[in-house]
C-alpha cells in the first residue's frame, strides 16, 4: 500500500522559513570564505572553519525546518536522534573540505571544480542521511533519475556559490550569491522529496524515535545560536580586528623602479670633503677651462 506523502502540511510557511535559514547560513559562510582570502595564512583557517560550520548548520537547519511540514497521512513519522545529528556532522565536514580547497587553492580551475563537487555532495549526503533517520511504519523508495537531478543541483549551486565567494567583490556580492545558493539548496531539498515514495506495511507497528516537534527545540537552540554568533563575528571587519592582509597589490609600470623613492622624500646629501663635483661661486669647472 502506497502512503500519501505531503511535504507542505503547513502551506508556504515551512518552505519560506527553510529558504531564509539556507540564505542565512550561506551568507555567513560565503562571507567568511571571502574574508579568508584577504587575511594572512595564520587567520585563514579560522575563517574557513567558521564558514564551513555556518553553511553546514544553515543547510541542516533548513532541511529539518522543511521536514516540519512533511507528513505521511497514514502513519506518524519519527526521527532517530543519532542519525539526525550525524547528518549535521557530515554536512560540516564535507562542506569544510570543499571550502578549504577553494580558500587555499583559489576559486578557479580544478580547485573550484573539486571544492564545488565535494561541497555539493556534502549537501546531498546531509539530505539523504537525514531522510534515512526517519522512522515510520513503511519503507522509503526513491526515483533514481530525480535523485540524480537533486545531486546535480546541489553540486552546481555549491560550485557557483564558491566561485562568487572567490571574486572578493564586497558584501552585496556575497549576499546575492547567498540568495542564489539558498534557492538552489532549498530547490535541491524539494527535488529530493519529490523523488520519495512510501510503501506502508500491512500491520500497524509502533516506531521508535522522536517526532519532528521534539527535535525542533535542540535544533533551534544549537545551530541557530551558532549562526547568530557567527553573524556577530562577521559584522566586524577582520582587516581591522584581526590584522591586515599578508600581501599588498603593487602597481608595476614600465620604466618606474619598484623601489623608487619619491622626489619630495629624498634628502640632500652633504658635500664630499674633497669638494669634488661641487661647483662653488666664482670657480670654473674643468670643462670651462
PDB file of C-alpha atoms in Angstrom:
ATOM      1  CA  UNK A   1       0.000   0.000   0.000  1.00  0.00           C
ATOM      2  CA  UNK A   2       1.353   3.365  -1.007  1.00  0.00           C
ATOM      3  CA  UNK A   3       1.363   6.133   1.587  1.00  0.00           C
ATOM      4  CA  UNK A   4       0.132   9.637   0.866  1.00  0.00           C
ATOM      5  CA  UNK A   5       3.113  11.971   1.131  1.00  0.00           C
ATOM      6  CA  UNK A   6       2.535  15.662   1.874  1.00  0.00           C
ATOM      7  CA  UNK A   7       5.517  17.995   2.092  1.00  0.00           C
ATOM      8  CA  UNK A   8       3.500  21.190   2.564  1.00  0.00           C
ATOM      9  CA  UNK A   9       1.220  20.423   5.507  1.00  0.00           C
ATOM     10  CA  UNK A  10       1.759  23.980   6.836  1.00  0.00           C
ATOM     11  CA  UNK A  11       1.462  25.619   3.442  1.00  0.00           C
ATOM     12  CA  UNK A  12       4.233  28.032   2.433  1.00  0.00           C
ATOM     13  CA  UNK A  13       5.375  28.695   5.995  1.00  0.00           C
ATOM     14  CA  UNK A  14       7.959  25.931   6.220  1.00  0.00           C
ATOM     15  CA  UNK A  15       9.394  26.442   2.689  1.00  0.00           C
ATOM     16  CA  UNK A  16       9.862  30.177   3.276  1.00  0.00           C
ATOM     17  CA  UNK A  17      11.439  29.757   6.707  1.00  0.00           C
ATOM     18  CA  UNK A  18      13.646  26.976   5.355  1.00  0.00           C
ATOM     19  CA  UNK A  19      14.761  29.215   2.475  1.00  0.00           C
ATOM     20  CA  UNK A  20      15.580  32.012   4.923  1.00  0.00           C
ATOM     21  CA  UNK A  21      17.749  29.687   7.012  1.00  0.00           C
ATOM     22  CA  UNK A  22      19.566  28.424   3.916  1.00  0.00           C
ATOM     23  CA  UNK A  23      20.257  32.018   2.847  1.00  0.00           C
ATOM     24  CA  UNK A  24      21.437  32.999   6.332  1.00  0.00           C
ATOM     25  CA  UNK A  25      23.866  30.110   6.590  1.00  0.00           C
ATOM     26  CA  UNK A  26      25.058  30.670   3.028  1.00  0.00           C
ATOM     27  CA  UNK A  27      25.549  34.417   3.553  1.00  0.00           C
ATOM     28  CA  UNK A  28      27.626  33.928   6.688  1.00  0.00           C
ATOM     29  CA  UNK A  29      29.622  31.049   5.232  1.00  0.00           C
ATOM     30  CA  UNK A  30      30.398  32.728   1.931  1.00  0.00           C
ATOM     31  CA  UNK A  31      31.286  35.980   3.657  1.00  0.00           C
ATOM     32  CA  UNK A  32      33.730  34.115   5.901  1.00  0.00           C
ATOM     33  CA  UNK A  33      35.215  32.455   2.816  1.00  0.00           C
ATOM     34  CA  UNK A  34      35.623  35.829   1.110  1.00  0.00           C
ATOM     35  CA  UNK A  35      37.254  37.359   4.173  1.00  0.00           C
ATOM     36  CA  UNK A  36      39.575  34.359   4.499  1.00  0.00           C
ATOM     37  CA  UNK A  37      41.093  35.202   1.127  1.00  0.00           C
ATOM     38  CA  UNK A  38      42.036  38.680   2.358  1.00  0.00           C
ATOM     39  CA  UNK A  39      43.867  37.802   5.561  1.00  0.00           C
ATOM     40  CA  UNK A  40      47.144  36.080   6.345  1.00  0.00           C
ATOM     41  CA  UNK A  41      47.524  32.311   6.462  1.00  0.00           C
ATOM     42  CA  UNK A  42      47.550  32.357  10.253  1.00  0.00           C
ATOM     43  CA  UNK A  43      43.944  33.605  10.318  1.00  0.00           C
ATOM     44  CA  UNK A  44      42.700  31.964   7.114  1.00  0.00           C
ATOM     45  CA  UNK A  45      41.996  28.521   8.574  1.00  0.00           C
ATOM     46  CA  UNK A  46      39.898  30.036  11.357  1.00  0.00           C
ATOM     47  CA  UNK A  47      37.671  31.961   8.952  1.00  0.00           C
ATOM     48  CA  UNK A  48      37.301  28.960   6.661  1.00  0.00           C
ATOM     49  CA  UNK A  49      36.333  26.747   9.601  1.00  0.00           C
ATOM     50  CA  UNK A  50      33.753  29.296  10.710  1.00  0.00           C
ATOM     51  CA  UNK A  51      32.375  29.476   7.171  1.00  0.00           C
ATOM     52  CA  UNK A  52      32.133  25.692   6.942  1.00  0.00           C
ATOM     53  CA  UNK A  53      30.222  25.453  10.206  1.00  0.00           C
ATOM     54  CA  UNK A  54      27.905  28.302   9.171  1.00  0.00           C
ATOM     55  CA  UNK A  55      26.975  26.740   5.806  1.00  0.00           C
ATOM     56  CA  UNK A  56      26.641  23.258   7.308  1.00  0.00           C
ATOM     57  CA  UNK A  57      24.437  24.498  10.146  1.00  0.00           C
ATOM     58  CA  UNK A  58      22.355  26.586   7.756  1.00  0.00           C
ATOM     59  CA  UNK A  59      21.531  23.795   5.317  1.00  0.00           C
ATOM     60  CA  UNK A  60      20.945  21.297   8.162  1.00  0.00           C
ATOM     61  CA  UNK A  61      18.530  23.675   9.876  1.00  0.00           C
ATOM     62  CA  UNK A  62      16.854  24.364   6.529  1.00  0.00           C
ATOM     63  CA  UNK A  63      16.345  20.633   5.965  1.00  0.00           C
ATOM     64  CA  UNK A  64      14.628  19.912   9.256  1.00  0.00           C
ATOM     65  CA  UNK A  65      12.524  23.064   9.248  1.00  0.00           C
ATOM     66  CA  UNK A  66      11.275  21.941   5.839  1.00  0.00           C
ATOM     67  CA  UNK A  67      10.680  18.460   7.291  1.00  0.00           C
ATOM     68  CA  UNK A  68       8.372  20.018   9.884  1.00  0.00           C
ATOM     69  CA  UNK A  69       5.885  20.349   7.049  1.00  0.00           C
ATOM     70  CA  UNK A  70       6.372  16.743   5.895  1.00  0.00           C
ATOM     71  CA  UNK A  71       3.943  14.000   6.823  1.00  0.00           C
ATOM     72  CA  UNK A  72       2.638  10.655   5.654  1.00  0.00           C
ATOM     73  CA  UNK A  73      -1.078  10.758   6.289  1.00  0.00           C
ATOM     74  CA  UNK A  74      -1.483   7.077   7.085  1.00  0.00           C
ATOM     75  CA  UNK A  75       1.311   6.811   9.687  1.00  0.00           C
ATOM     76  CA  UNK A  76       3.210   9.022  12.152  1.00  0.00           C
ATOM     77  CA  UNK A  77       6.773   9.975  11.318  1.00  0.00           C
ATOM     78  CA  UNK A  78       9.577   9.894  13.899  1.00  0.00           C
ATOM     79  CA  UNK A  79      13.303  10.576  13.680  1.00  0.00           C
ATOM     80  CA  UNK A  80      16.332   8.793  15.041  1.00  0.00           C
ATOM     81  CA  UNK A  81      18.258  11.343  17.093  1.00  0.00           C
ATOM     82  CA  UNK A  82      21.735   9.890  16.488  1.00  0.00           C
ATOM     83  CA  UNK A  83      21.247   9.676  12.720  1.00  0.00           C
ATOM     84  CA  UNK A  84      19.788  13.165  12.635  1.00  0.00           C
ATOM     85  CA  UNK A  85      22.729  14.812  14.341  1.00  0.00           C
ATOM     86  CA  UNK A  86      25.201  12.656  12.417  1.00  0.00           C
ATOM     87  CA  UNK A  87      23.877  14.338   9.271  1.00  0.00           C
ATOM     88  CA  UNK A  88      24.901  17.691  10.784  1.00  0.00           C
ATOM     89  CA  UNK A  89      28.457  16.460  11.300  1.00  0.00           C
ATOM     90  CA  UNK A  90      28.665  15.103   7.761  1.00  0.00           C
ATOM     91  CA  UNK A  91      27.422  18.408   6.362  1.00  0.00           C
ATOM     92  CA  UNK A  92      30.016  20.475   8.241  1.00  0.00           C
ATOM     93  CA  UNK A  93      32.927  18.145   7.423  1.00  0.00           C
ATOM     94  CA  UNK A  94      32.218  17.740   3.706  1.00  0.00           C
ATOM     95  CA  UNK A  95      31.348  21.398   3.187  1.00  0.00           C
ATOM     96  CA  UNK A  96      34.533  22.250   5.080  1.00  0.00           C
ATOM     97  CA  UNK A  97      36.665  20.141   2.743  1.00  0.00           C
ATOM     98  CA  UNK A  98      35.324  21.968  -0.282  1.00  0.00           C
ATOM     99  CA  UNK A  99      35.696  25.412   1.286  1.00  0.00           C
ATOM    100  CA  UNK A 100      39.261  24.774   2.452  1.00  0.00           C
ATOM    101  CA  UNK A 101      40.257  23.668  -1.058  1.00  0.00           C
ATOM    102  CA  UNK A 102      38.909  26.872  -2.585  1.00  0.00           C
ATOM    103  CA  UNK A 103      40.213  29.003   0.284  1.00  0.00           C
ATOM    104  CA  UNK A 104      43.809  27.852  -0.161  1.00  0.00           C
ATOM    105  CA  UNK A 105      43.945  26.972  -3.878  1.00  0.00           C
ATOM    106  CA  UNK A 106      41.745  29.729  -5.288  1.00  0.00           C
ATOM    107  CA  UNK A 107      38.267  29.887  -6.807  1.00  0.00           C
ATOM    108  CA  UNK A 108      39.156  28.758 -10.293  1.00  0.00           C
ATOM    109  CA  UNK A 109      40.034  25.775 -12.439  1.00  0.00           C
ATOM    110  CA  UNK A 110      40.496  22.388 -10.845  1.00  0.00           C
ATOM    111  CA  UNK A 111      40.309  23.734  -7.277  1.00  0.00           C
ATOM    112  CA  UNK A 112      36.878  25.279  -7.882  1.00  0.00           C
ATOM    113  CA  UNK A 113      35.553  22.151  -9.591  1.00  0.00           C
ATOM    114  CA  UNK A 114      36.869  19.870  -6.841  1.00  0.00           C
ATOM    115  CA  UNK A 115      35.719  22.102  -3.991  1.00  0.00           C
ATOM    116  CA  UNK A 116      32.284  22.681  -5.510  1.00  0.00           C
ATOM    117  CA  UNK A 117      31.780  18.973  -6.163  1.00  0.00           C
ATOM    118  CA  UNK A 118      32.723  17.987  -2.612  1.00  0.00           C
ATOM    119  CA  UNK A 119      30.558  20.737  -1.125  1.00  0.00           C
ATOM    120  CA  UNK A 120      27.577  19.775  -3.293  1.00  0.00           C
ATOM    121  CA  UNK A 121      27.966  16.106  -2.436  1.00  0.00           C
ATOM    122  CA  UNK A 122      28.102  17.105   1.226  1.00  0.00           C
ATOM    123  CA  UNK A 123      24.778  18.928   0.899  1.00  0.00           C
ATOM    124  CA  UNK A 124      23.180  15.947  -0.856  1.00  0.00           C
ATOM    125  CA  UNK A 125      24.650  13.483   1.651  1.00  0.00           C
ATOM    126  CA  UNK A 126      23.278  15.518   4.541  1.00  0.00           C
ATOM    127  CA  UNK A 127      19.820  15.458   2.960  1.00  0.00           C
ATOM    128  CA  UNK A 128      19.615  11.745   2.292  1.00  0.00           C
ATOM    129  CA  UNK A 129      21.285  10.800   5.582  1.00  0.00           C
ATOM    130  CA  UNK A 130      18.682  12.890   7.374  1.00  0.00           C
ATOM    131  CA  UNK A 131      15.971  11.115   5.378  1.00  0.00           C
ATOM    132  CA  UNK A 132      17.481   7.763   6.397  1.00  0.00           C
ATOM    133  CA  UNK A 133      16.909   8.803  10.008  1.00  0.00           C
ATOM    134  CA  UNK A 134      13.132   8.794   9.513  1.00  0.00           C
ATOM    135  CA  UNK A 135      11.221   6.056  11.337  1.00  0.00           C
ATOM    136  CA  UNK A 136       7.735   5.153  10.131  1.00  0.00           C
ATOM    137  CA  UNK A 137       5.563   2.119   9.509  1.00  0.00           C
ATOM    138  CA  UNK A 138       6.759   1.598   5.968  1.00  0.00           C
ATOM    139  CA  UNK A 139       9.710   1.620   3.606  1.00  0.00           C
ATOM    140  CA  UNK A 140      11.137   4.547   1.691  1.00  0.00           C
ATOM    141  CA  UNK A 141      11.724   4.383  -2.048  1.00  0.00           C
ATOM    142  CA  UNK A 142      13.354   6.866  -4.408  1.00  0.00           C
ATOM    143  CA  UNK A 143      13.211   7.601  -8.103  1.00  0.00           C
ATOM    144  CA  UNK A 144      16.790   7.300  -9.338  1.00  0.00           C
ATOM    145  CA  UNK A 145      16.538   9.977 -12.045  1.00  0.00           C
ATOM    146  CA  UNK A 146      15.065  12.550  -9.673  1.00  0.00           C
ATOM    147  CA  UNK A 147      17.676  11.768  -7.024  1.00  0.00           C
ATOM    148  CA  UNK A 148      20.426  12.273  -9.612  1.00  0.00           C
ATOM    149  CA  UNK A 149      18.874  15.605 -10.591  1.00  0.00           C
ATOM    150  CA  UNK A 150      18.870  16.756  -6.960  1.00  0.00           C
ATOM    151  CA  UNK A 151      22.565  15.889  -6.616  1.00  0.00           C
ATOM    152  CA  UNK A 152      23.404  17.807  -9.807  1.00  0.00           C
ATOM    153  CA  UNK A 153      21.503  20.839  -8.485  1.00  0.00           C
ATOM    154  CA  UNK A 154      23.480  20.691  -5.229  1.00  0.00           C
ATOM    155  CA  UNK A 155      26.858  20.446  -6.993  1.00  0.00           C
ATOM    156  CA  UNK A 156      26.115  23.247  -9.476  1.00  0.00           C
ATOM    157  CA  UNK A 157      24.779  25.510  -6.723  1.00  0.00           C
ATOM    158  CA  UNK A 158      27.785  24.897  -4.471  1.00  0.00           C
ATOM    159  CA  UNK A 159      30.258  25.500  -7.314  1.00  0.00           C
ATOM    160  CA  UNK A 160      28.563  28.749  -8.341  1.00  0.00           C
ATOM    161  CA  UNK A 161      28.450  29.974  -4.742  1.00  0.00           C
ATOM    162  CA  UNK A 162      32.131  29.231  -4.120  1.00  0.00           C
ATOM    163  CA  UNK A 163      33.056  30.951  -7.375  1.00  0.00           C
ATOM    164  CA  UNK A 164      31.119  34.044  -6.270  1.00  0.00           C
ATOM    165  CA  UNK A 165      32.808  33.978  -2.856  1.00  0.00           C
ATOM    166  CA  UNK A 166      36.208  33.871  -4.531  1.00  0.00           C
ATOM    167  CA  UNK A 167      35.598  37.037  -6.540  1.00  0.00           C
ATOM    168  CA  UNK A 168      36.072  39.225  -3.434  1.00  0.00           C
ATOM    169  CA  UNK A 169      33.730  41.948  -4.675  1.00  0.00           C
ATOM    170  CA  UNK A 170      32.186  43.162  -1.441  1.00  0.00           C
ATOM    171  CA  UNK A 171      29.283  42.428   0.853  1.00  0.00           C
ATOM    172  CA  UNK A 172      26.447  42.856  -1.660  1.00  0.00           C
ATOM    173  CA  UNK A 173      28.091  40.344  -3.996  1.00  0.00           C
ATOM    174  CA  UNK A 174      28.153  37.788  -1.169  1.00  0.00           C
ATOM    175  CA  UNK A 175      24.516  38.488  -0.313  1.00  0.00           C
ATOM    176  CA  UNK A 176      23.461  37.922  -3.915  1.00  0.00           C
ATOM    177  CA  UNK A 177      25.420  34.680  -4.024  1.00  0.00           C
ATOM    178  CA  UNK A 178      23.799  33.518  -0.777  1.00  0.00           C
ATOM    179  CA  UNK A 179      20.303  34.193  -2.145  1.00  0.00           C
ATOM    180  CA  UNK A 180      21.080  32.069  -5.186  1.00  0.00           C
ATOM    181  CA  UNK A 181      22.643  29.368  -3.035  1.00  0.00           C
ATOM    182  CA  UNK A 182      19.649  29.361  -0.669  1.00  0.00           C
ATOM    183  CA  UNK A 183      17.259  28.995  -3.588  1.00  0.00           C
ATOM    184  CA  UNK A 184      19.294  26.161  -5.099  1.00  0.00           C
ATOM    185  CA  UNK A 185      19.721  24.291  -1.794  1.00  0.00           C
ATOM    186  CA  UNK A 186      16.024  24.587  -0.995  1.00  0.00           C
ATOM    187  CA  UNK A 187      15.192  23.525  -4.545  1.00  0.00           C
ATOM    188  CA  UNK A 188      17.519  20.549  -4.157  1.00  0.00           C
ATOM    189  CA  UNK A 189      15.693  19.571  -0.959  1.00  0.00           C
ATOM    190  CA  UNK A 190      12.240  19.613  -2.527  1.00  0.00           C
ATOM    191  CA  UNK A 191      13.548  17.906  -5.662  1.00  0.00           C
ATOM    192  CA  UNK A 192      14.828  15.103  -3.449  1.00  0.00           C
ATOM    193  CA  UNK A 193      11.494  14.974  -1.634  1.00  0.00           C
ATOM    194  CA  UNK A 194       9.713  14.676  -4.988  1.00  0.00           C
ATOM    195  CA  UNK A 195      11.721  11.504  -5.605  1.00  0.00           C
ATOM    196  CA  UNK A 196      10.388   9.937  -2.388  1.00  0.00           C
ATOM    197  CA  UNK A 197       7.682   7.308  -2.195  1.00  0.00           C
ATOM    198  CA  UNK A 198       6.492   5.412   0.900  1.00  0.00           C
ATOM    199  CA  UNK A 199       5.327   1.799   0.826  1.00  0.00           C
ATOM    200  CA  UNK A 200       3.341   1.112   4.005  1.00  0.00           C
ATOM    201  CA  UNK A 201       3.478  -2.142   5.907  1.00  0.00           C
ATOM    202  CA  UNK A 202       0.289  -4.144   6.275  1.00  0.00           C
ATOM    203  CA  UNK A 203       0.456  -4.340  10.085  1.00  0.00           C
ATOM    204  CA  UNK A 204       0.306  -1.414  12.469  1.00  0.00           C
ATOM    205  CA  UNK A 205       3.652  -1.113  14.225  1.00  0.00           C
ATOM    206  CA  UNK A 206       4.935   1.402  16.732  1.00  0.00           C
ATOM    207  CA  UNK A 207       8.040   3.254  15.529  1.00  0.00           C
ATOM    208  CA  UNK A 208      10.850   4.402  17.787  1.00  0.00           C
ATOM    209  CA  UNK A 209      12.378   7.854  17.713  1.00  0.00           C
ATOM    210  CA  UNK A 210      11.415  11.472  18.305  1.00  0.00           C
ATOM    211  CA  UNK A 211       8.813  13.477  16.466  1.00  0.00           C
ATOM    212  CA  UNK A 212       9.816  16.440  14.350  1.00  0.00           C
ATOM    213  CA  UNK A 213       8.493  18.796  17.033  1.00  0.00           C
ATOM    214  CA  UNK A 214      10.654  17.095  19.683  1.00  0.00           C
ATOM    215  CA  UNK A 215      13.754  17.698  17.557  1.00  0.00           C
ATOM    216  CA  UNK A 216      12.915  21.354  16.889  1.00  0.00           C
ATOM    217  CA  UNK A 217      13.967  22.673  20.316  1.00  0.00           C
ATOM    218  CA  UNK A 218      17.597  21.403  20.326  1.00  0.00           C
ATOM    219  CA  UNK A 219      17.837  22.220  16.637  1.00  0.00           C
ATOM    220  CA  UNK A 220      16.876  25.832  17.257  1.00  0.00           C
ATOM    221  CA  UNK A 221      18.966  26.235  20.403  1.00  0.00           C
ATOM    222  CA  UNK A 222      22.147  24.771  18.940  1.00  0.00           C
ATOM    223  CA  UNK A 223      22.665  25.667  15.261  1.00  0.00           C
ATOM    224  CA  UNK A 224      20.611  28.872  15.399  1.00  0.00           C
ATOM    225  CA  UNK A 225      22.595  30.149  18.371  1.00  0.00           C
ATOM    226  CA  UNK A 226      25.766  29.387  16.444  1.00  0.00           C
ATOM    227  CA  UNK A 227      24.507  31.212  13.354  1.00  0.00           C
ATOM    228  CA  UNK A 228      23.696  34.281  15.461  1.00  0.00           C
ATOM    229  CA  UNK A 229      27.179  34.186  16.989  1.00  0.00           C
ATOM    230  CA  UNK A 230      28.750  33.808  13.548  1.00  0.00           C
ATOM    231  CA  UNK A 231      26.722  36.770  12.336  1.00  0.00           C
ATOM    232  CA  UNK A 232      28.078  38.932  15.157  1.00  0.00           C
ATOM    233  CA  UNK A 233      31.654  37.912  14.305  1.00  0.00           C
ATOM    234  CA  UNK A 234      31.208  38.603  10.587  1.00  0.00           C
ATOM    235  CA  UNK A 235      29.912  42.121  11.301  1.00  0.00           C
ATOM    236  CA  UNK A 236      33.440  43.093  12.345  1.00  0.00           C
ATOM    237  CA  UNK A 237      35.972  43.828   9.632  1.00  0.00           C
ATOM    238  CA  UNK A 238      38.758  41.236  10.020  1.00  0.00           C
ATOM    239  CA  UNK A 239      41.198  43.517   8.209  1.00  0.00           C
ATOM    240  CA  UNK A 240      40.944  45.839  11.210  1.00  0.00           C
ATOM    241  CA  UNK A 241      40.197  43.409  14.025  1.00  0.00           C
ATOM    242  CA  UNK A 242      42.467  40.512  13.052  1.00  0.00           C
ATOM    243  CA  UNK A 243      45.207  42.200  11.078  1.00  0.00           C
ATOM    244  CA  UNK A 244      45.954  43.309   7.561  1.00  0.00           C
ATOM    245  CA  UNK A 245      46.370  41.092   4.512  1.00  0.00           C
ATOM    246  CA  UNK A 246      49.766  39.473   4.250  1.00  0.00           C
ATOM    247  CA  UNK A 247      50.274  40.939   0.778  1.00  0.00           C
ATOM    248  CA  UNK A 248      49.555  44.305  -0.773  1.00  0.00           C
ATOM    249  CA  UNK A 249      49.000  44.662  -4.522  1.00  0.00           C
ATOM    250  CA  UNK A 250      51.805  46.681  -6.155  1.00  0.00           C
ATOM    251  CA  UNK A 251      51.251  48.505  -9.403  1.00  0.00           C
ATOM    252  CA  UNK A 252      54.146  47.934 -11.791  1.00  0.00           C
ATOM    253  CA  UNK A 253      54.577  50.469 -14.574  1.00  0.00           C
ATOM    254  CA  UNK A 254      57.145  50.373 -17.400  1.00  0.00           C
ATOM    255  CA  UNK A 255      60.236  52.421 -16.613  1.00  0.00           C
ATOM    256  CA  UNK A 256      59.405  53.008 -12.951  1.00  0.00           C
ATOM    257  CA  UNK A 257      61.624  51.108 -10.471  1.00  0.00           C
ATOM    258  CA  UNK A 258      59.740  49.085  -7.865  1.00  0.00           C
ATOM    259  CA  UNK A 259      61.661  50.715  -5.006  1.00  0.00           C
ATOM    260  CA  UNK A 260      61.833  54.240  -6.382  1.00  0.00           C
ATOM    261  CA  UNK A 261      61.991  56.992  -3.743  1.00  0.00           C
ATOM    262  CA  UNK A 262      59.545  59.884  -4.260  1.00  0.00           C
ATOM    263  CA  UNK A 263      61.321  63.167  -5.074  1.00  0.00           C
ATOM    264  CA  UNK A 264      59.774  65.046  -2.140  1.00  0.00           C
ATOM    265  CA  UNK A 265      61.087  62.496   0.367  1.00  0.00           C
ATOM    266  CA  UNK A 266      64.700  62.416  -0.917  1.00  0.00           C
ATOM    267  CA  UNK A 267      67.248  64.148   1.297  1.00  0.00           C
ATOM    268  CA  UNK A 268      70.196  66.245   0.020  1.00  0.00           C
ATOM    269  CA  UNK A 269      73.496  64.567   0.576  1.00  0.00           C
ATOM    270  CA  UNK A 270      76.246  66.582   2.293  1.00  0.00           C
ATOM    271  CA  UNK A 271      79.096  67.757   0.023  1.00  0.00           C
ATOM    272  CA  UNK A 272      82.104  65.498  -0.311  1.00  0.00           C
ATOM    273  CA  UNK A 273      85.026  66.673   1.895  1.00  0.00           C
ATOM    274  CA  UNK A 274      87.303  66.964  -1.111  1.00  0.00           C
ATOM    275  CA  UNK A 275      84.969  69.359  -2.826  1.00  0.00           C
ATOM    276  CA  UNK A 276      84.848  67.283  -5.995  1.00  0.00           C
ATOM    277  CA  UNK A 277      81.758  67.509  -8.061  1.00  0.00           C
ATOM    278  CA  UNK A 278      80.591  70.651  -6.227  1.00  0.00           C
ATOM    279  CA  UNK A 279      80.520  73.941  -8.122  1.00  0.00           C
ATOM    280  CA  UNK A 280      81.328  76.879  -5.920  1.00  0.00           C
ATOM    281  CA  UNK A 281      80.761  80.563  -6.510  1.00  0.00           C
ATOM    282  CA  UNK A 282      83.445  82.107  -8.627  1.00  0.00           C
ATOM    283  CA  UNK A 283      85.092  78.859  -9.646  1.00  0.00           C
ATOM    284  CA  UNK A 284      85.189  77.233 -13.034  1.00  0.00           C
ATOM    285  CA  UNK A 285      84.643  73.648 -13.846  1.00  0.00           C
ATOM    286  CA  UNK A 286      87.263  71.771 -15.890  1.00  0.00           C
ATOM    287  CA  UNK A 287      85.021  71.847 -18.908  1.00  0.00           C
ATOM    288  CA  UNK A 288      85.069  75.685 -18.930  1.00  0.00           C
ATOM    289  CA  UNK A 289      88.817  75.958 -18.723  1.00  0.00           C
TER     290      UNK A 289
END
